[in-house]
Short mmCIF file of C-alpha atoms in Angstrom, two decimals:
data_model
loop_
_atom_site.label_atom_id
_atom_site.label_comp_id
_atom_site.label_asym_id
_atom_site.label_seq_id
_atom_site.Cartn_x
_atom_site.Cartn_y
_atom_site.Cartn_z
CA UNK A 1 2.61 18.33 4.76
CA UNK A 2 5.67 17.10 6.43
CA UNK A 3 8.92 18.76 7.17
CA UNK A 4 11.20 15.84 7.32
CA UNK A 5 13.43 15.94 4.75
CA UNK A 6 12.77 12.79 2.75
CA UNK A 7 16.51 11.08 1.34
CA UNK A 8 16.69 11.65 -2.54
CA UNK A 9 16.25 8.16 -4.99
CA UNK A 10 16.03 7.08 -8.14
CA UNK A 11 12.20 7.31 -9.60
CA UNK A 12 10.82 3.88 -10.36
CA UNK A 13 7.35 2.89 -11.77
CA UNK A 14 5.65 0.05 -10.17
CA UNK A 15 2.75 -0.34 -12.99
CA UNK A 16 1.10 3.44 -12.80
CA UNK A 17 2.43 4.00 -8.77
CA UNK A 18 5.67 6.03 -8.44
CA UNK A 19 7.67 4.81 -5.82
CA UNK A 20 10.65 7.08 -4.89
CA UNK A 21 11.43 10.62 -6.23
CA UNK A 22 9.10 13.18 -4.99
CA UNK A 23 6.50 10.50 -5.14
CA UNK A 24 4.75 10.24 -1.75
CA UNK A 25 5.40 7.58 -0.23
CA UNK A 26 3.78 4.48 -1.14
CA UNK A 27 1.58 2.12 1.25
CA UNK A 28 1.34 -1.80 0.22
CA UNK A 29 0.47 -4.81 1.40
CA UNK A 30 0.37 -8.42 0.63
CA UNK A 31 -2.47 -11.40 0.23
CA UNK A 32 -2.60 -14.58 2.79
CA UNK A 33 -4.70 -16.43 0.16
CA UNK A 34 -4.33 -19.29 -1.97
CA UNK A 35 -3.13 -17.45 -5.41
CA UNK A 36 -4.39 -20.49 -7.54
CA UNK A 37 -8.00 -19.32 -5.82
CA UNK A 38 -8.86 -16.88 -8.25
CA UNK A 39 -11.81 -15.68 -6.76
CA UNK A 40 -10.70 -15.82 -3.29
CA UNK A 41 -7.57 -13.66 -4.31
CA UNK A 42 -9.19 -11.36 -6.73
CA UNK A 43 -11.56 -10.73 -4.10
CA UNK A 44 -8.89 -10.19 -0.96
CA UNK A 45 -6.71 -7.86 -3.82
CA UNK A 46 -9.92 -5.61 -4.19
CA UNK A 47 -10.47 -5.47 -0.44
CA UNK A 48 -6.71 -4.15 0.43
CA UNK A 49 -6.95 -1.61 -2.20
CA UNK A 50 -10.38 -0.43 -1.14
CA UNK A 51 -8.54 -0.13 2.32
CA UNK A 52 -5.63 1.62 0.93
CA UNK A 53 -3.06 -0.43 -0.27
CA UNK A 54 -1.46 1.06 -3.30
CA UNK A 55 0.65 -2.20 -4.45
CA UNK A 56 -0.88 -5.77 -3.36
CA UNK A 57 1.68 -7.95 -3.59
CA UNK A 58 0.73 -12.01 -4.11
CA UNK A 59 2.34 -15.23 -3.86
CA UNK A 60 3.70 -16.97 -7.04
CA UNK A 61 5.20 -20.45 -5.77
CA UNK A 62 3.95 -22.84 -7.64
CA UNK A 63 2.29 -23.63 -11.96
CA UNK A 64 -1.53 -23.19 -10.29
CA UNK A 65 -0.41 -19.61 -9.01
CA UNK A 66 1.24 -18.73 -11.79
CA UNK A 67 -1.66 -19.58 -14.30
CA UNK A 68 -4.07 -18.20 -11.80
CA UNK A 69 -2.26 -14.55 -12.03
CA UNK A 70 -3.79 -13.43 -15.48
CA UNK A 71 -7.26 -14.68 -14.67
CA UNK A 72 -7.02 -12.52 -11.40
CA UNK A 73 -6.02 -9.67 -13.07
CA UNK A 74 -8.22 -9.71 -15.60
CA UNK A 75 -11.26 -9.90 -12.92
CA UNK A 76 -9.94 -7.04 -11.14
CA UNK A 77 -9.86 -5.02 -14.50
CA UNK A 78 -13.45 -6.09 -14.89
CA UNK A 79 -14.43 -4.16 -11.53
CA UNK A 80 -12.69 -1.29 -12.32
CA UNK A 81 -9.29 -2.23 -9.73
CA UNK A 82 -6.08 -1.32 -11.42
CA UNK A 83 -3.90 -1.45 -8.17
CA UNK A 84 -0.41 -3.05 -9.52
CA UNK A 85 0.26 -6.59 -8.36
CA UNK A 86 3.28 -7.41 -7.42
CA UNK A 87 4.56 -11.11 -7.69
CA UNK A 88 6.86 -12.68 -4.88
CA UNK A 89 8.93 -15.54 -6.09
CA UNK A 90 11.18 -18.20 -4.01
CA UNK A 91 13.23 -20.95 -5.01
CA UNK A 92 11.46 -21.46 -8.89
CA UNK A 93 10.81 -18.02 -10.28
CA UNK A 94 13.06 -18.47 -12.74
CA UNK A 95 11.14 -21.46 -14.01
CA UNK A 96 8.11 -19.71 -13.68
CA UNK A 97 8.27 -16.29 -14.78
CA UNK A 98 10.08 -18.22 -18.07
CA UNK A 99 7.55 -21.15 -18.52
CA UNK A 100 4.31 -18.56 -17.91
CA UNK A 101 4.57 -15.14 -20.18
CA UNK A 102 0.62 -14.19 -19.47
CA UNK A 103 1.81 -14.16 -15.22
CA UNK A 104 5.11 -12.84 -16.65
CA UNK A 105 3.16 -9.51 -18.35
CA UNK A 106 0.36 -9.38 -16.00
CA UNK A 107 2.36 -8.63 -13.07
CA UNK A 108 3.68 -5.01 -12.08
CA UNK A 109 6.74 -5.99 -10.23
CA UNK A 110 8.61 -8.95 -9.10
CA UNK A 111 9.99 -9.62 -6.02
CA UNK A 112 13.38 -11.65 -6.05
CA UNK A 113 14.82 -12.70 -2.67
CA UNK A 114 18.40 -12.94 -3.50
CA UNK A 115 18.51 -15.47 -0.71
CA UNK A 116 16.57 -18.14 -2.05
CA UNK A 117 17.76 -18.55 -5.77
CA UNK A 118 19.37 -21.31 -5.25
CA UNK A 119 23.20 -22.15 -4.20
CA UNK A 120 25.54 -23.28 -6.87
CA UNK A 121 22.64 -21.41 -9.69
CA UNK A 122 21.89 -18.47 -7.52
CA UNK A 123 23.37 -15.82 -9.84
CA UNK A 124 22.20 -17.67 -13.16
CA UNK A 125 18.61 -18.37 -11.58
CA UNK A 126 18.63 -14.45 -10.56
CA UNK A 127 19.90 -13.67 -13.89
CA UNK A 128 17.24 -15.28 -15.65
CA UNK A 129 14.47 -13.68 -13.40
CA UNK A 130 15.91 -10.35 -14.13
CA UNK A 131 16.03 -11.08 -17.85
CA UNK A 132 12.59 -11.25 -17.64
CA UNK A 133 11.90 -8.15 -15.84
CA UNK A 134 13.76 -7.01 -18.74
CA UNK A 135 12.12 -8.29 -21.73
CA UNK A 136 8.24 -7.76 -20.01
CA UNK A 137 9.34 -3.98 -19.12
CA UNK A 138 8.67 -4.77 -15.67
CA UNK A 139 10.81 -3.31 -12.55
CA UNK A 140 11.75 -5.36 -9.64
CA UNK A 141 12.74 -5.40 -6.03
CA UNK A 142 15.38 -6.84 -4.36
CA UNK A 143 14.18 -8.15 -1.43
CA UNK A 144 16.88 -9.10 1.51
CA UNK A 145 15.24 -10.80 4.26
CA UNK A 146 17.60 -11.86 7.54
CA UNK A 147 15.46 -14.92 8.18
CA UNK A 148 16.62 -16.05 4.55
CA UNK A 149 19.88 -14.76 3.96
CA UNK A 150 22.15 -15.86 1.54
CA UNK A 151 24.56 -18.51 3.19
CA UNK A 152 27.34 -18.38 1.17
CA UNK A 153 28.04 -14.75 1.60
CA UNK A 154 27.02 -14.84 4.91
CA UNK A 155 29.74 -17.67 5.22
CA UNK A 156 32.14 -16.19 2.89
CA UNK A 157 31.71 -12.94 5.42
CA UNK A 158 32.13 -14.82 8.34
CA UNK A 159 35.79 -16.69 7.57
CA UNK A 160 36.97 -12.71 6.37
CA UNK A 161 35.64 -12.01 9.25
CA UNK A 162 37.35 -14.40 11.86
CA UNK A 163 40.05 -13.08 9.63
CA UNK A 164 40.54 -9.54 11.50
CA UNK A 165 42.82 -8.70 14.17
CA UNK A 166 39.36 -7.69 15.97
CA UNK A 167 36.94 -9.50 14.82
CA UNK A 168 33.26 -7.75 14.74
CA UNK A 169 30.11 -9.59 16.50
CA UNK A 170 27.85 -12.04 14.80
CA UNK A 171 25.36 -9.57 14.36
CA UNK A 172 27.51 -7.35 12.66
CA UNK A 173 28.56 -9.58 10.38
CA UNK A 174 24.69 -10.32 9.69
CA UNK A 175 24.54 -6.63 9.41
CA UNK A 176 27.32 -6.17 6.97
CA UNK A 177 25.76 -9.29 4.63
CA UNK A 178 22.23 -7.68 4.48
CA UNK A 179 23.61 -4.38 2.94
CA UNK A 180 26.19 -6.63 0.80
CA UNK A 181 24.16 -8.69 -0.26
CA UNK A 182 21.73 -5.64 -1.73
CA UNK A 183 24.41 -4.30 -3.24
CA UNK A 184 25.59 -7.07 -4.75
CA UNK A 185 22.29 -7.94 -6.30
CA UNK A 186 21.65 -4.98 -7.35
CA UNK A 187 25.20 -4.44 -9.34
CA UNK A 188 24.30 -7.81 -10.85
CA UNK A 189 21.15 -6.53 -12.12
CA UNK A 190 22.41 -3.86 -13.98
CA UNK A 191 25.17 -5.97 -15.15
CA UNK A 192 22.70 -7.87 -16.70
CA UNK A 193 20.80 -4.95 -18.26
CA UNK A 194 18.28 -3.69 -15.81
CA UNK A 195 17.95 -0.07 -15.79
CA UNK A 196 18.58 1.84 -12.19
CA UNK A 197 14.91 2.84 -12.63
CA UNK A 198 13.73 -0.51 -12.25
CA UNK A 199 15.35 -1.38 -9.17
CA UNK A 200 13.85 -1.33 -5.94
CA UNK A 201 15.90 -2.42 -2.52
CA UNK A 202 14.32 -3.54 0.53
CA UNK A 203 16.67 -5.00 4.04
CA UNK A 204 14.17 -6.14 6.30
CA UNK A 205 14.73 -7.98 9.43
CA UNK A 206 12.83 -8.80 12.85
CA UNK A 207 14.38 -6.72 15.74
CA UNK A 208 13.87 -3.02 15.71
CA UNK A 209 17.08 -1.59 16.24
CA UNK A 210 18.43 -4.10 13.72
CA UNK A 211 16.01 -3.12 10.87
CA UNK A 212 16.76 0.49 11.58
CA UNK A 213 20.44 0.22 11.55
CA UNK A 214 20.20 -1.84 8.03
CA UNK A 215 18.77 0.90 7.05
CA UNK A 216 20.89 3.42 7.64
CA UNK A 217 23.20 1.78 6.18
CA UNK A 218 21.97 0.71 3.50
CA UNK A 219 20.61 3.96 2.70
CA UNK A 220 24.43 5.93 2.20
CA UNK A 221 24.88 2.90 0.18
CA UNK A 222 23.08 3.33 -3.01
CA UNK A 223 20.49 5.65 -4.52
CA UNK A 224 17.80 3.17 -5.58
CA UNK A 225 14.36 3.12 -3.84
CA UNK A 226 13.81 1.54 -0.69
CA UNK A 227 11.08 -0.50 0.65
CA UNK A 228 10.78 -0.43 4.33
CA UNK A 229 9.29 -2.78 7.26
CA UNK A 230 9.93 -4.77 10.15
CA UNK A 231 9.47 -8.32 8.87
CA UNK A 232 7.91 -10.90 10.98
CA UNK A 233 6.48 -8.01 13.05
CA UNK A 234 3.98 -10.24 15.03
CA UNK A 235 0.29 -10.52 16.20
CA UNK A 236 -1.50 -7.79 17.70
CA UNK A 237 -0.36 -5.15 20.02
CA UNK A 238 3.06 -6.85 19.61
CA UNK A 239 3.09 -6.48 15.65
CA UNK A 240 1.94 -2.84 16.02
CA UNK A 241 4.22 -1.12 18.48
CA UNK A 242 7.16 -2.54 17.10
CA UNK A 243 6.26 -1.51 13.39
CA UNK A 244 5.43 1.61 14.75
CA UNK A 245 8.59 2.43 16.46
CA UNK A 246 10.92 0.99 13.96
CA UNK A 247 8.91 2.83 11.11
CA UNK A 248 8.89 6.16 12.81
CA UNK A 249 12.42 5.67 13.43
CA UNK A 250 13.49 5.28 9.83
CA UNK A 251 10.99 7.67 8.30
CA UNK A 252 11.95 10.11 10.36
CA UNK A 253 15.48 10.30 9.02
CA UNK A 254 13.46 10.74 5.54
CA UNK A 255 14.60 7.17 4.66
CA UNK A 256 11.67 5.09 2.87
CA UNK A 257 9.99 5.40 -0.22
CA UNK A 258 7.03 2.92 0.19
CA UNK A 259 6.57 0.42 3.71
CA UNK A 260 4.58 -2.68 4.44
CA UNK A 261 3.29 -3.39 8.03
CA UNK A 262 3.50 -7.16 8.18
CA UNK A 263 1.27 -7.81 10.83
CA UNK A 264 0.34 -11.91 11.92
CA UNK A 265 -3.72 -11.45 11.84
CA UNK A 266 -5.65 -12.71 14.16
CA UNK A 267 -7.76 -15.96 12.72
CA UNK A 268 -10.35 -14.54 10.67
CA UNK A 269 -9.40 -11.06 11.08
CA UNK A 270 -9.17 -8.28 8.85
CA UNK A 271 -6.18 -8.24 6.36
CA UNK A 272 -6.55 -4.58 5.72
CA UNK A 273 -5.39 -3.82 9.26
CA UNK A 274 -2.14 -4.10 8.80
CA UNK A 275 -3.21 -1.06 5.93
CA UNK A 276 -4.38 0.87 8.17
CA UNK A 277 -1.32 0.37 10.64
CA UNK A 278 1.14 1.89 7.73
CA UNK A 279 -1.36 4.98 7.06
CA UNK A 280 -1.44 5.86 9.92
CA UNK A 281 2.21 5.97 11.07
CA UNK A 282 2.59 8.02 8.31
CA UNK A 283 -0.03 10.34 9.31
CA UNK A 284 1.01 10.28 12.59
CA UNK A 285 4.69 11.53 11.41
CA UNK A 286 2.37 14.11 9.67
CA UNK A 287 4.04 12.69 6.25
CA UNK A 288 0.70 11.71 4.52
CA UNK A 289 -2.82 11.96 4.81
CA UNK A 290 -5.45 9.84 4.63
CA UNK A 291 -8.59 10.09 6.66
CA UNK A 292 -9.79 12.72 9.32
CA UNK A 293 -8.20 12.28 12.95
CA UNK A 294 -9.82 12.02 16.28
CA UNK A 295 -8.60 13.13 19.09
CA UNK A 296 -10.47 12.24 22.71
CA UNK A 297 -8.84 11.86 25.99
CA UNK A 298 -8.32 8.55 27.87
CA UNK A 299 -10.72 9.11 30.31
CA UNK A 300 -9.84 9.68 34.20
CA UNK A 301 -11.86 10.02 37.55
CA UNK A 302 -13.52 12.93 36.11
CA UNK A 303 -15.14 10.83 33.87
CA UNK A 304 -16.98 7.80 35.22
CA UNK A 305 -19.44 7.90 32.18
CA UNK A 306 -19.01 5.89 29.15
CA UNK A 307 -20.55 8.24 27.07
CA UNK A 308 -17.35 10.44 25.35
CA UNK A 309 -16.01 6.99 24.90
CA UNK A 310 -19.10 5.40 23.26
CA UNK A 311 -19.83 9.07 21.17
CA UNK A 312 -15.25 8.91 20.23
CA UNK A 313 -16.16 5.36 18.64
CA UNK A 314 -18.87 6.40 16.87
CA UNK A 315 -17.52 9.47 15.40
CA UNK A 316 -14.44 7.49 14.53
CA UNK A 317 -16.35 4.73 12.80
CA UNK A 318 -18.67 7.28 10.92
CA UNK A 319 -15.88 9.08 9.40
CA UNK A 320 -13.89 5.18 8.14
CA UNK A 321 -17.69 4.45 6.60
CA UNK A 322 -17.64 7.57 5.60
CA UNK A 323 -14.12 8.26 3.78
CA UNK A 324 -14.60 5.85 0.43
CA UNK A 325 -17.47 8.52 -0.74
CA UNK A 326 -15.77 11.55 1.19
CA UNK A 327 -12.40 11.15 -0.32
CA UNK A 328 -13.90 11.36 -3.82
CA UNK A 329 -16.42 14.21 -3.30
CA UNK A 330 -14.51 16.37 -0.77
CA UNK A 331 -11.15 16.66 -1.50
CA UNK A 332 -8.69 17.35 1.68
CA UNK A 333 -10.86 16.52 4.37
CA UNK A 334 -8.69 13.61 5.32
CA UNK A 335 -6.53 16.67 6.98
CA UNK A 336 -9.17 17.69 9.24
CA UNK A 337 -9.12 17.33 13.04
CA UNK A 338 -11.83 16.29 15.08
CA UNK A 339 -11.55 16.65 19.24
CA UNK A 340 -13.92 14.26 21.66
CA UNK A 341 -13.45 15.49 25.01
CA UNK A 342 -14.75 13.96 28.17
CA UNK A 343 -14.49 16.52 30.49
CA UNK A 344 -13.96 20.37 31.08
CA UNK A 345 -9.87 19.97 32.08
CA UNK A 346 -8.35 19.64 28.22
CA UNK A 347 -11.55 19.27 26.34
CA UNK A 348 -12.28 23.18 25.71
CA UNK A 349 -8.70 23.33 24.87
CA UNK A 350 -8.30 20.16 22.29
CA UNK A 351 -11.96 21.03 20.73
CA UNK A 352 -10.71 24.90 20.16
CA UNK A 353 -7.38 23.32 18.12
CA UNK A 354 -9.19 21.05 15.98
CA UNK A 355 -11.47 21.55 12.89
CA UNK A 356 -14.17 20.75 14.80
CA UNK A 357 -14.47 19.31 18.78
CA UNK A 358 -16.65 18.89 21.52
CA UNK A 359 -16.30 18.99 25.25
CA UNK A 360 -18.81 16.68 26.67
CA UNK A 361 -19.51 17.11 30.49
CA UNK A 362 -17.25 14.86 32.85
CA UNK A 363 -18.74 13.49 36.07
CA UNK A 364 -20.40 16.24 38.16
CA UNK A 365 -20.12 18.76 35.61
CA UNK A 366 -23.01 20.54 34.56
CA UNK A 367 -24.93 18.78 31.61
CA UNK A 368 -23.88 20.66 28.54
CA UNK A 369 -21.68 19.63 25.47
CA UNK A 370 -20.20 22.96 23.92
CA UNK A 371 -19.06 22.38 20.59
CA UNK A 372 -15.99 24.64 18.64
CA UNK A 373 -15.45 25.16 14.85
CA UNK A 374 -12.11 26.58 13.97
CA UNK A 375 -10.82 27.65 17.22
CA UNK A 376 -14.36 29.39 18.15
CA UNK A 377 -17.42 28.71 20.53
CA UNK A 378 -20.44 27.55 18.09
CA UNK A 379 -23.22 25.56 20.09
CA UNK A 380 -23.59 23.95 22.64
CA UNK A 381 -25.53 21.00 22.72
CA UNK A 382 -27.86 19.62 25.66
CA UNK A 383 -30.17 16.47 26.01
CA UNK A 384 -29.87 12.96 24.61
CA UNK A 385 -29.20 13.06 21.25
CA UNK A 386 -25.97 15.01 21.25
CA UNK A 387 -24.46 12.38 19.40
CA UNK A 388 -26.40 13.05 16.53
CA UNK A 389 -26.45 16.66 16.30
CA UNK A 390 -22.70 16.40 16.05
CA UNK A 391 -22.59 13.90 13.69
CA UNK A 392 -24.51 16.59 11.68
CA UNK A 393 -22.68 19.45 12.70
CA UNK A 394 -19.74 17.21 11.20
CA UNK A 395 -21.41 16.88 8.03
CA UNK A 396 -22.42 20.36 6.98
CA UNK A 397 -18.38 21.54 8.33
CA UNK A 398 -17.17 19.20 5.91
CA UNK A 399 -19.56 19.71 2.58
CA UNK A 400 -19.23 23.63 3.47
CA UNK A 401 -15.41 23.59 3.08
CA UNK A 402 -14.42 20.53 1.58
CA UNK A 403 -16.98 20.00 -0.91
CA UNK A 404 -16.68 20.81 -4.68
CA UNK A 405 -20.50 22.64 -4.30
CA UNK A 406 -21.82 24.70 -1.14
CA UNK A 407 -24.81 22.77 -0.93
CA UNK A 408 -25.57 22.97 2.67
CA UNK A 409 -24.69 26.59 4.16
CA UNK A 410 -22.81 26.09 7.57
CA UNK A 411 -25.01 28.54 10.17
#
């Protein structure tokens, strides 16, 4: 679908997802619940997958959460959701993943923050988790955060540093111990036994040019997957944009191999959004697929009414109802375009380059709604329920050519 020319990795198996290679690349997320809530979790796991998430990662911090993790996979198993869970540990994983086999084996992945192993036992408490990664079969990423960086290095980088006849900024430093510090890890890993294709590398920090200049870096650095996101994005509008512009900044390049959008919800919001964010960014880059697009104008002068706005939300939240039975019984229609139009200035012209559009009449205009299928005049609609009779115009398009049977002939 895309022409970007994606940077070549190592292949690494996250339970039955692919994650680098010429895998596409992977969307996942990550649970705000209690883990040791097994219901609560279980039930938050199947409700990012149904969204999209193709690895849900959890917290494992504490002996509740890590005797919770079995039970929670097992429940998932029970309604049919194998999505790979991926456990982040901080501080004790060693203990845990050592002192808990059934979390140890029911988990797809662990997530080691080479940061927060300790101090004077980082490298034997990293050791240790790896070890286990190692005798459960299970891969792991290395996951560099800049808001948890490890000190000593950082330190140990810093008096080199002060060291040079010209020393570099702060921030370059920083900079220089994220990739390190990867590497490092990483090297360490293997050292210990870890196979390259069960290593995946993730540099994430807060500011967008920062993130995407780790990641250049990092990315002439070594050949192992990596795991991409701004970290601490924010709430709302905030958390979007900048996810949005440091993702399409990275991906771009053809760096990234699976991303996270880690979004601060809104009290009582929706977890999945942050889902949706990451699909479609990569839609939007025209990398992956994964629900039919609507396009419809922002509205100007010309269009005092409401009503393309009101008939753009509906069509848009018909087709997300829509997609969880669509996406299994017509295959490829999350490529198709649909146009909304609100007036006669670009709407002919969108609804003629989509799939399927209409141009409905802006203020003024005369009261008539033609509608194009593949680049050519088809109806046009008139009255007051053109809403409807595009809705179903929608429908036959799509079981016509996306559906495994012509039931419904498109006249």
């Amino acid at each position: 679908m895309s022409a970007i020319k994606r940077r070549k990795s190592i292949q690494v198996m996250v339970g039955h997802v692919p994650v680098g290679g010429d895998a596409p690349i992977v969307v996942q997320s990550m649970t705000n619940t209690d883990t040791a809530d097994i219901d609560e979790t279980a039930d938050q796991i199947e409700h990012l997958h149904r969204a999209g998430s193709e690895l849900v990662r959890i917290t494992v911090n504490n002996d509740e959460a890590a005797k919770a993790v079995p039970h929670i996979k097992e429940k998932l198993m029970n309604r049919g959701v194998t999505v790979p869970i991926i456990g982040d540990f901080h501080y004790n994983g060693h203990k845990l993943l050592t002192q808990y086999p059934d979390m140890a084996e029911a988990l797809a992945n662990f997530r080691i923050n080479p940061g927060n192993t300790g101090t004077k036992t980082r490298d034997e408490n990293f050791t240790t988790i790896v070890e286990q990664a190692i005798r459960y079969d299970k891969s792991v990423r290395i996951g560099v955060n800049w808001g948890s960086l490890d000190q000593q290095l950082l330190a140990d980088k810093m008096d080199a540093n002060n060291e040079l006849p010209k020393p570099k900024s702060a921030k370059e430093v920083m900079l220089d111990t994220m990739v390190e510090s990867a590497k490092r890890s990483s090297k360490l890993a293997e050292e210990v036994g870890l196979a390259s294709n069960k290593i995946i590398i993730s540099c994430k920090m807060s500011g967008v040019q920062d993130v995407i200049t780790v990641y250049e870096r990092i990315a002439k650095e070594v050949d192992y997957p990596l795991h991409v996101g701004l970290t601490e994005a924010g709430m709302g509008m905030k958390g979007i944009v900048a996810s949005s512009a440091a993702l399409s900044v990275i991906l771009q390049q053809g760096i990234g191999d699976t991303i996270r959008v880690s979004l601060t919800p809104q009290p009582g919001a929706d977890r999945a959004l942050e889902v949706q964010v990451a699909q479609q960014i990569l839609q939007s880059l025209k990398i992956r697929s994964f629900i039919p697009q609507v396009t419809s104008c922002p509205g100007c002068g010309r269009t005092k009414s409401t009503y393309f706005q009101e008939l753009a939300e509906e069509i848009q939240d018909y087709i997300v109802e829509s997609m969880p039975v669509w996406r299994k019984a017509y295959p490829g229609v999350e490529e198709m375009d649909v146009a909304v139009m609100g007036c006669v200035v670009n709407g002919p012209g969108e609804s003629r380059n989509a799939n399927i559009g209409i141009s409905l009449p802006g203020t003024f205009e005369e009261p008539k709604a033609p509608v194009y299928v593949d680049g050519e005049h088809f109806t046009t609609l008139r009255g007051d329920n053109i809403g409807q009779e595009f809705q179903d115009i929608l429908d036959n398009y799509i079981q016509k050519n996306y559906g495994k049977k012509k039931a419904v002939e498109f006249e």
